[in-house]
Each structure stands twice: as C-alpha cells, then as structure tokens.
C-alpha angles and dihedrals in degrees: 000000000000116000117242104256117199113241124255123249104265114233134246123247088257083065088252114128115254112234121257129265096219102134103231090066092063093058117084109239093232095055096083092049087052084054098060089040094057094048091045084053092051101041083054095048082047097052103042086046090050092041089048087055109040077050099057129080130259096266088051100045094052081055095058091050075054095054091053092053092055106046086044087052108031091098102055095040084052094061097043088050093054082245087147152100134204123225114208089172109099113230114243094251087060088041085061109045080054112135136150088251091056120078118227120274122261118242116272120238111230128211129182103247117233145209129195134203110184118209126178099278100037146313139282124221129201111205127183117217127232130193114312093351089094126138095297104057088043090050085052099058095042095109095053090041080049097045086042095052099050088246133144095222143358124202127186127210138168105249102186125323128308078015142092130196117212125192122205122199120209104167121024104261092200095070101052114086104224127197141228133207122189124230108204103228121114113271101252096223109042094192096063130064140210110229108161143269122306137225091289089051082250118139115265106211112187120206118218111165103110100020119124099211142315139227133216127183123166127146114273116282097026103106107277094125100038089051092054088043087061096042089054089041086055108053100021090096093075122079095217088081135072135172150224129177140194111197109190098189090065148054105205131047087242094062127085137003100317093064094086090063099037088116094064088041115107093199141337149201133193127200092308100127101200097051088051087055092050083040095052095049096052088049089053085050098054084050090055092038088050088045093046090046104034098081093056104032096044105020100230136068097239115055083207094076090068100021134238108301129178097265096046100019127178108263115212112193115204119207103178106178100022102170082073090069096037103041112144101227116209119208146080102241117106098253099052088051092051088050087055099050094052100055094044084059088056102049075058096053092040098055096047084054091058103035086047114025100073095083092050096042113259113141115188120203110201116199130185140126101256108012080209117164081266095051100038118014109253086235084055107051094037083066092050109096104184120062139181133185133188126184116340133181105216133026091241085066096048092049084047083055104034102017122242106300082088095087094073100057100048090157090074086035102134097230080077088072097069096117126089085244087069093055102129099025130119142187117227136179108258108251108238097345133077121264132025138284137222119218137177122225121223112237114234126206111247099217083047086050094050091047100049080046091049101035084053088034089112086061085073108114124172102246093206085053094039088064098042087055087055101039110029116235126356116305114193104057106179121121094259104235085053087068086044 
C-alpha cells in the first residue's frame, strides 16, 4: 500500500509557492505567553484579594462584601439617580466608521466612574465628576445612595479636583468606643494634633499652631480630662513642649486625673487660689519676657514660622476647672473681698495669656462643665478659637460652649450626647469650614498614660528657666501691675 503523502503547496500564479492553512501557523508565537501572563496576573490580583479578606475581621469584611455591591450596581444606580451625562460628540472611532451607509451614532450615557477602599466601619468611594454631575448634585442625592447601600450615613467631599470622596457609614462610629496607645515617639508635627474619628470613622486633626487657646465644657464624666490625658500623652515625647496645669477639683498634685502625667508636668497648682494668682503672674512674665526676646533669639515675631524647639518649646498651660480661678465671690467681710480680688486678677492675667501668647508660643487650654460668662469670663472664651463641647443639658449651655451658631445645627447640639453610648464624644467647631462636627476621643489606658509621662519625665524642663539660659537675666523689669 502507498503511503499518504501530504500535498504540496500549490503555487501561485507568479510561480511562488502560497503559504500554507495549517492552523498553527495563524496563530503569533508570543499569544500563548500573554496568556500566561494574563492569567498569572489574574491568579495573583485573586489571591492577595482573598488573603486580605480571610485576614480581616468580621466588620470589615462585611464592608468588602459592601464595596462589591457598589461598584456591581453603580451603573445602574447612576442611571436611576439622574448621576449622568449624555454625550452627543462622536468619538473619533465612530467619526471614523462614518459613512453614508451608517447611520449616525446614537448619544452615549455618562457616568462618573468610581473606586472603592473598605475599612471596618464602611467604605470610601472616589468618584470622578463629569460634566454637570459635580459635588452638588452628588451632595443632593446622599441620603438615596445612603438608603440604596444599607448605610447609616453618606457624606460627600471634594478630595482633590476633578475628584469626590464619599464616605459611606456602615456602623455608627459614634457608638464604638475606640482606643489609643501611645508610641512613644515625638508628634511629628507639633502644630497639629490628633483628636479622634468623626461621625464618618474619618481622623480629626486639630490644628493648633497658631491658635491662642481653646476651650472645652462638657458635664463630669463625659470625657474632658481624658481628652486632655491623651493629648499630653501624645505630645509629651518631644522635648519642644512643656507643660503646666491648674486643676481646679484638687488640692495636691497626687490627687485627680492629672496624677498619672505629673512626671511630664513642669509645674502644678490645685484650688489654691493664691498660688494660681502667683502662678498666673509668672506665666504673664514669661509672655513679655518671649515677646521682648523673640525677635533676637529667633529672628522672627511668631515663633510658628520656625516651629517649637527645646530650647524655646511650645508651653501648654492647662487650666481644668476654671471657674475655680475666675469665680465671681459675692460679701462684704475682708476675706471674701480679698478672694474676689483675686479672681478678678486672674481673668486679667488670663486673658493677656491667651490674647498674647499665640506668637511665642503659649497655647491655654480652659476646662470646665458650662463656659458660661461665671465659669470663663465671656472676654476670655470669645478669644478662644477653638471649642469643644461633650455632653450638655440645655441648649444655653451649648451656645455658651459652642456660640450661637449652634442653634442652626441642632442635629450635632450637645444636648444630643446625653446616653451612656455618647461617653467620650465631643462637639467641636469645624476648623476653616461652616457647621460642626462630631467626633469621637480615643480612650487611653491610664497605667499606659503614667508610663509614656515617666518614661519622658526627663523631658521636663522648667520654661521660666528655659528663657533665662537663652537670654541671660530677666529682660522685661517693670513691676508687673504697672504694665498692666
């Protein structure tokens, strides 16, 4: 029998041979290694996306589940929300297959595009805006994407241009106490402080260089001195700030909240009304001795533009319970004159610390439960730009606390923060934009808080003596209540 024999190319009419239709030599020799290289690709993408759930915890997983949801049914959510455009420009692909034989293209439907990064109490979107689907349009539908994503909240920002960040809430971060555990390593950025999560579990930064002093009310129990604690926990690894605290509530240096950090304290008073007074001047003195010196030692008239530094920190002076030091006493005898007098002299001092004290770097930091005009001087809030309120019982003493734009959010009033679930949450003024903002403080161990102050205990450095090292002897020689 003959053996098959394959047949022979048949030539072309040119006499060349025609090449042959065997399949395999159709295909390009480098597909199947970009095949390979796309299913390498995409076994890689699937295993660190199932490793980074099976890694997270319930509540974020639950939120990636979210994410997926969103981005599936953003297009079609889009449409139903009006969140779209529509193109009538053909795209040059369609310009070119144009013909008279084609009809025209139909208008394209545009919808911003969307990216999505889950977290344990929701998710964040970045959405990129089209033409006339922008922040306000966005802002107008929060409550249906809200309603359509199974969250308790959305809230819509510009992130940066061209771009919005939403944030979607899942749980109420409010609600979950959340915990802080120092470092203790130096803030990098000393003018700006850590404060907590709001009520969209995002970061609350709040920016204090620059800021002449701050005041914080709240009823007791609610969270004022363990915000303060964290705060000193926070910054009292750097050696550019130092510290001194009046704690109205006690006696003894021993005694309250502020006995865990003493270490870190340069010095402190308790309700002793006569040492606050001493305490008070000395602190006025050091601002008139800063403002003599600055210019010369630092070559500049706001500390801010170089920053706190050892030699020349940043002093926060703590005055928890003010209306200790400020109480208006009513009587006739000799003593009760003499106590009046006396805190009359301090709302005077006071008030020069925190008109004057922001340029050479003196920050104060006012508590007490209704900054009412009897608890802080009325002169002496009003200055403060930064407030903070927890918990409150009627709505006079969250205006006193906030002011009276308060009235028009009553939504983030404090009075709102009267449950056992709102224990650790304050109302602040929102820094540089309108409204108010909730936001929920870290609570802090108090053994972690002692041993960060006594491991940075030998940062302590005496502020009055910090100047003279620096200066020489004491510039500024007038009796001081001449100069006053």
């Amino acid at each position: 029998m003959t053996p098959a024999v394959a047949p022979s190319p048949s030539p072309s009419p040119t006499g060349t041979p025609l090449p042959s239709l065997d399949p395999s030599n159709l295909v390009p020799s480098w597909l199947p290694l970009l095949g390979v290289a796309v299913a390498l690709v995409l076994l890689v993408w699937l295993t660190v996306k199932t490793v980074t759930y099976i890694r997270a915890d319930t509540e974020t997983r639950a939120s990636i589940r979210q994410a997926f949801r969103i981005r599936r049914t953003w297009p079609r959510l889009a449409r139903n929300l009006g969140l779209t455009t529509t193109d009538r420009t053909p795209t040059l692909a369609q310009q070119l297959r144009t013909s008279p034989e084609r009809p025209k293209p139909e208008p394209r439907i545009l919808f911003p595009k969307v990216t999505t990064t889950a977290d344990r109490f929701g998710v964040q979107i970045r959405m990129r805006t089209i033409a006339k689907v922008g922040l306000a349009e966005v802002q107008r539908e929060a409550d249906h994407l809200a309603e359509a994503w199974g969250c308790t909240r959305v809230s819509v920002d510009v992130d940066k241009p061209g771009q919005l960040l939403l944030r979607a809430v899942r749980n109420e971060p409010l609600h979950t106490p959340i915990h802080y555990t120092p470092t203790g390593k130096p803030t990098k950025d000393l003018g700006v402080w850590d404060l907590g999560v709001d009520e969209y579990a995002q970061a609350v930064a709040l920016r204090m260089a620059n800021v002449p002093g701050a005041a914080v009310a709240g009823l007791p129990g609610y969270g004022k001195s363990s915000l303060i604690n964290a705060l000193i926990a926070r910054l009292a690894p750097s050696a550019a700030v130092q510290f001194i605290v009046l704690d109205g509530k006690v006696s003894r240096a021993d005694e309250g909240d502020y006995a865990d950090v003493i270490d870190r304290i340069a010095e402190f008073v308790g309700d002793d009304l006569d040492a606050a007074n001493q305490l008070f001047k000395r602190l006025v003195q050091l601002r008139r001795d800063r403002s003599s010196a600055i210019r010369r030692v630092l070559g500049t008239t706001n500390m801010w533009d170089k920053g706190p530094t050892p030699a020349w920190p940043l002093l926060v002076v703590i005055v928890d319970e003010a209306h200790t030091y400020f109480r208006d006493y009513k009587g006739n005898d000799p003593e009760t004159k003499r106590l009046a007098a006396l805190s009359a002299e301090n709302a005077r001092l006071v008030e020069d610390l925190v008109k004057k004290g922001r340029s050479v770097g003196i920050t104060t930091l006012l508590a007490t439960q209704k900054a009412t005009g009897d608890a802080i001087p009325t002169f002496i809030r009003d200055v403060c730009s930064v407030a903070l309120s927890f918990a409150q019982k009627t709505t006079d003493a969250a205006v006193a606390a906030l002011g009276e734009d308060i009235r028009n959010w009553p939504d983030a009033s404090p009075i709102n923060l009267l449950d056992d679930r709102f224990v650790g949450v304050a109302v602040m003024v929102r820094q540089g934009k309108p409204g108010f903002l909730r936001v929920r403080i870290p609570y802090i161990n108090p053994d972690r808080c002692a041993q960060v102050a006594q491991n940075c205990g030998h940062l302590t450095a005496d502020p009055f003596q910090l100047l003279t090292k620096l200066t020489g002897p004491r510039l500024v020689t007038d009796a001081l209540d001449d100069a006053a």
